[in-house]
Amino acid sequence: ILLGSEETALPIMAFAGMGLPAVGAASRTVCQALEAVLPLLQAMQRSAKASSGAEQPPRLLARVLHDWAGDSSTNQLALRSGGLVKVWPDTETEIGWIYAESLSVEGPSGWAPVQSLRKLPAGSDFRLAESASDEHDGDRLAFHAGEVLLVDTTSEEAGFLHAEACNG
């Protein structure tokens, strides 16, 4: 199945709750195609969660820019502005959707609008601040000892790393 091809664009649009441009026989075809795609995606997710030692598809962290209500009946993931999710980069469609999941192992997953997310660099990782910093001038981030920060480990410049507070 090639996501984004003409044959799957309509099912993905329906799947994403975007509505359909046609009715009747085309709608039945779309529903049948949707029923074919959804189990495949759910199987991919179950397989990735079940394989603890096996190599899993790469997932990137993304910051949620805008709230999104989502719709669980169409497998859409609800998003909260400032939050973090993991995205499956290879699932991004031509019509602006990407498969995403909660950071917790058993958390929800589903399709999310790309425009509501900002993908973070592949070198992003969580770090615990060992000591506090109250420097909040210019481009410096103030934080407390013990606070969890999202750090771009590849961004070192003059002894500093780019970091974000995990609370948005």
Short mmCIF file of C-alpha atoms in Angstrom, two decimals:
data_model
loop_
_atom_site.label_atom_id
_atom_site.label_comp_id
_atom_site.label_asym_id
_atom_site.label_seq_id
_atom_site.Cartn_x
_atom_site.Cartn_y
_atom_site.Cartn_z
CA ILE A 1 0.00 0.00 0.00
CA LEU A 2 1.43 3.35 -1.02
CA LEU A 3 0.06 6.10 1.19
CA GLY A 4 -0.50 9.24 -0.78
CA SER A 5 -1.16 7.53 -4.12
CA GLU A 6 -4.38 8.43 -5.89
CA GLU A 7 -5.97 5.11 -4.90
CA THR A 8 -5.36 5.67 -1.17
CA ALA A 9 -5.70 9.45 -0.92
CA LEU A 10 -9.49 9.31 -0.60
CA PRO A 11 -9.47 6.54 2.02
CA ILE A 12 -6.90 8.43 4.04
CA MET A 13 -8.99 11.60 3.73
CA ALA A 14 -12.00 9.69 5.03
CA PHE A 15 -9.84 8.06 7.67
CA ALA A 16 -8.62 11.48 8.76
CA GLY A 17 -12.14 12.89 8.98
CA MET A 18 -11.64 15.33 6.12
CA GLY A 19 -14.82 14.34 4.33
CA LEU A 20 -15.24 12.82 0.92
CA PRO A 21 -15.73 14.58 -2.39
CA ALA A 22 -18.02 11.87 -3.83
CA VAL A 23 -20.88 9.67 -2.64
CA GLY A 24 -22.55 6.42 -3.67
CA ALA A 25 -20.36 3.70 -5.17
CA ALA A 26 -17.22 5.73 -4.58
CA SER A 27 -18.06 5.98 -0.86
CA ARG A 28 -18.47 2.21 -0.62
CA THR A 29 -15.08 1.78 -2.32
CA VAL A 30 -13.51 4.27 0.05
CA CYS A 31 -14.94 2.50 3.08
CA GLN A 32 -13.68 -0.84 1.80
CA ALA A 33 -10.21 0.60 1.23
CA LEU A 34 -10.27 2.21 4.67
CA GLU A 35 -11.17 -1.13 6.24
CA ALA A 36 -8.15 -2.62 4.44
CA VAL A 37 -5.67 0.08 5.58
CA LEU A 38 -6.69 0.37 9.24
CA PRO A 39 -5.87 -3.24 10.24
CA LEU A 40 -2.46 -2.93 8.57
CA LEU A 41 -1.60 0.18 10.58
CA GLN A 42 -2.90 -1.38 13.81
CA ALA A 43 -0.83 -4.50 13.13
CA MET A 44 2.26 -2.34 12.56
CA GLN A 45 1.69 -0.66 15.89
CA ARG A 46 1.09 -3.94 17.80
CA SER A 47 4.12 -5.52 16.15
CA ALA A 48 6.34 -2.57 17.11
CA LYS A 49 5.14 -2.66 20.72
CA ALA A 50 5.48 -6.46 20.97
CA SER A 51 9.01 -6.69 19.58
CA SER A 52 11.10 -5.61 22.53
CA GLY A 53 14.52 -6.69 21.23
CA ALA A 54 13.86 -6.35 17.51
CA GLU A 55 14.67 -3.21 15.58
CA GLN A 56 11.66 -0.91 15.51
CA PRO A 57 10.83 1.67 12.85
CA PRO A 58 12.46 4.99 13.69
CA ARG A 59 10.27 7.44 15.54
CA LEU A 60 11.01 11.10 16.04
CA LEU A 61 9.85 13.42 18.77
CA ALA A 62 7.52 16.23 17.78
CA ARG A 63 6.27 19.24 19.74
CA VAL A 64 2.52 19.90 19.46
CA LEU A 65 1.97 23.46 18.22
CA HIS A 66 -1.85 23.55 18.24
CA ASP A 67 -4.61 21.71 20.06
CA TRP A 68 -6.36 19.09 17.95
CA ALA A 69 -9.53 17.41 19.21
CA GLY A 70 -9.00 14.26 17.17
CA ASP A 71 -11.65 11.66 16.53
CA SER A 72 -11.07 8.18 17.90
CA SER A 73 -13.70 6.72 15.55
CA THR A 74 -11.45 7.63 12.60
CA ASN A 75 -8.21 6.81 14.45
CA GLN A 76 -7.14 10.44 14.93
CA LEU A 77 -4.89 11.26 17.88
CA ALA A 78 -6.01 14.14 20.10
CA LEU A 79 -3.20 16.67 20.64
CA ARG A 80 -2.60 19.27 23.34
CA SER A 81 -0.56 22.38 22.55
CA GLY A 82 2.92 22.22 24.08
CA GLY A 83 2.87 18.45 24.48
CA LEU A 84 5.22 15.90 22.94
CA VAL A 85 4.46 12.88 20.77
CA LYS A 86 6.46 10.34 18.78
CA VAL A 87 5.85 10.36 15.02
CA TRP A 88 6.50 7.67 12.43
CA PRO A 89 8.25 9.75 9.72
CA ASP A 90 7.70 7.18 6.97
CA THR A 91 3.92 7.48 7.34
CA GLU A 92 3.60 11.16 6.42
CA THR A 93 1.04 11.51 3.64
CA GLU A 94 0.85 13.97 0.77
CA ILE A 95 -2.37 15.39 2.22
CA GLY A 96 -0.76 16.43 5.51
CA TRP A 97 -1.23 13.59 8.02
CA ILE A 98 1.31 11.55 9.99
CA TYR A 99 0.95 8.59 12.32
CA ALA A 100 1.84 9.57 15.91
CA GLU A 101 1.77 8.01 19.35
CA SER A 102 1.85 9.04 22.96
CA LEU A 103 5.16 8.94 24.80
CA SER A 104 3.79 6.33 27.21
CA VAL A 105 4.04 2.68 26.11
CA GLU A 106 0.32 1.92 26.37
CA GLY A 107 -0.78 5.44 25.43
CA PRO A 108 -3.05 6.34 22.53
CA SER A 109 -1.90 6.57 18.93
CA GLY A 110 -3.41 7.61 15.63
CA TRP A 111 -3.23 10.08 12.77
CA ALA A 112 -2.33 13.71 13.48
CA PRO A 113 -2.23 16.76 11.20
CA VAL A 114 1.36 17.62 10.30
CA GLN A 115 0.63 21.36 10.57
CA SER A 116 -0.08 20.89 14.30
CA LEU A 117 3.39 19.45 14.93
CA ARG A 118 7.01 20.61 14.86
CA LYS A 119 9.37 17.69 14.34
CA LEU A 120 12.37 17.83 16.63
CA PRO A 121 15.92 16.96 15.54
CA ALA A 122 16.84 13.26 15.54
CA GLY A 123 19.38 13.99 18.31
CA SER A 124 16.66 15.11 20.73
CA ASP A 125 16.69 13.39 24.11
CA PHE A 126 15.39 13.91 27.64
CA ARG A 127 17.85 15.07 30.30
CA LEU A 128 17.52 15.75 34.01
CA ALA A 129 18.95 19.09 35.15
CA GLU A 130 21.54 18.49 37.86
CA SER A 131 21.52 22.10 39.04
CA ALA A 132 19.35 25.16 38.58
CA SER A 133 20.00 28.01 36.18
CA ASP A 134 18.23 31.33 36.56
CA GLU A 135 19.76 32.86 33.43
CA HIS A 136 16.76 33.81 31.36
CA ASP A 137 18.24 36.54 29.23
CA GLY A 138 18.28 36.50 25.46
CA ASP A 139 18.40 32.92 24.29
CA ARG A 140 19.21 31.26 27.65
CA LEU A 141 16.68 29.03 29.37
CA ALA A 142 16.04 29.22 33.13
CA PHE A 143 15.31 25.87 34.81
CA HIS A 144 15.20 24.19 38.22
CA ALA A 145 17.38 21.36 39.54
CA GLY A 146 15.60 18.08 38.81
CA GLU A 147 13.58 19.52 35.92
CA VAL A 148 13.33 17.33 32.83
CA LEU A 149 14.49 19.11 29.67
CA LEU A 150 14.27 18.14 26.03
CA VAL A 151 17.81 18.59 24.69
CA ASP A 152 19.14 18.55 21.12
CA THR A 153 22.35 16.62 21.79
CA THR A 154 23.77 17.55 18.38
CA SER A 155 23.51 21.32 18.89
CA GLU A 156 26.55 22.02 21.07
CA GLU A 157 27.92 25.50 20.54
CA ALA A 158 30.43 27.17 22.86
CA GLY A 159 29.60 24.71 25.65
CA PHE A 160 25.82 25.16 25.39
CA LEU A 161 23.09 22.87 24.05
CA HIS A 162 19.68 23.81 22.68
CA ALA A 163 17.04 22.75 25.24
CA GLU A 164 13.31 23.15 25.77
CA ALA A 165 11.18 22.77 28.86
CA CYS A 166 9.02 19.68 28.47
CA ASN A 167 5.93 21.54 29.66
CA GLY A 168 5.79 23.61 26.46
#
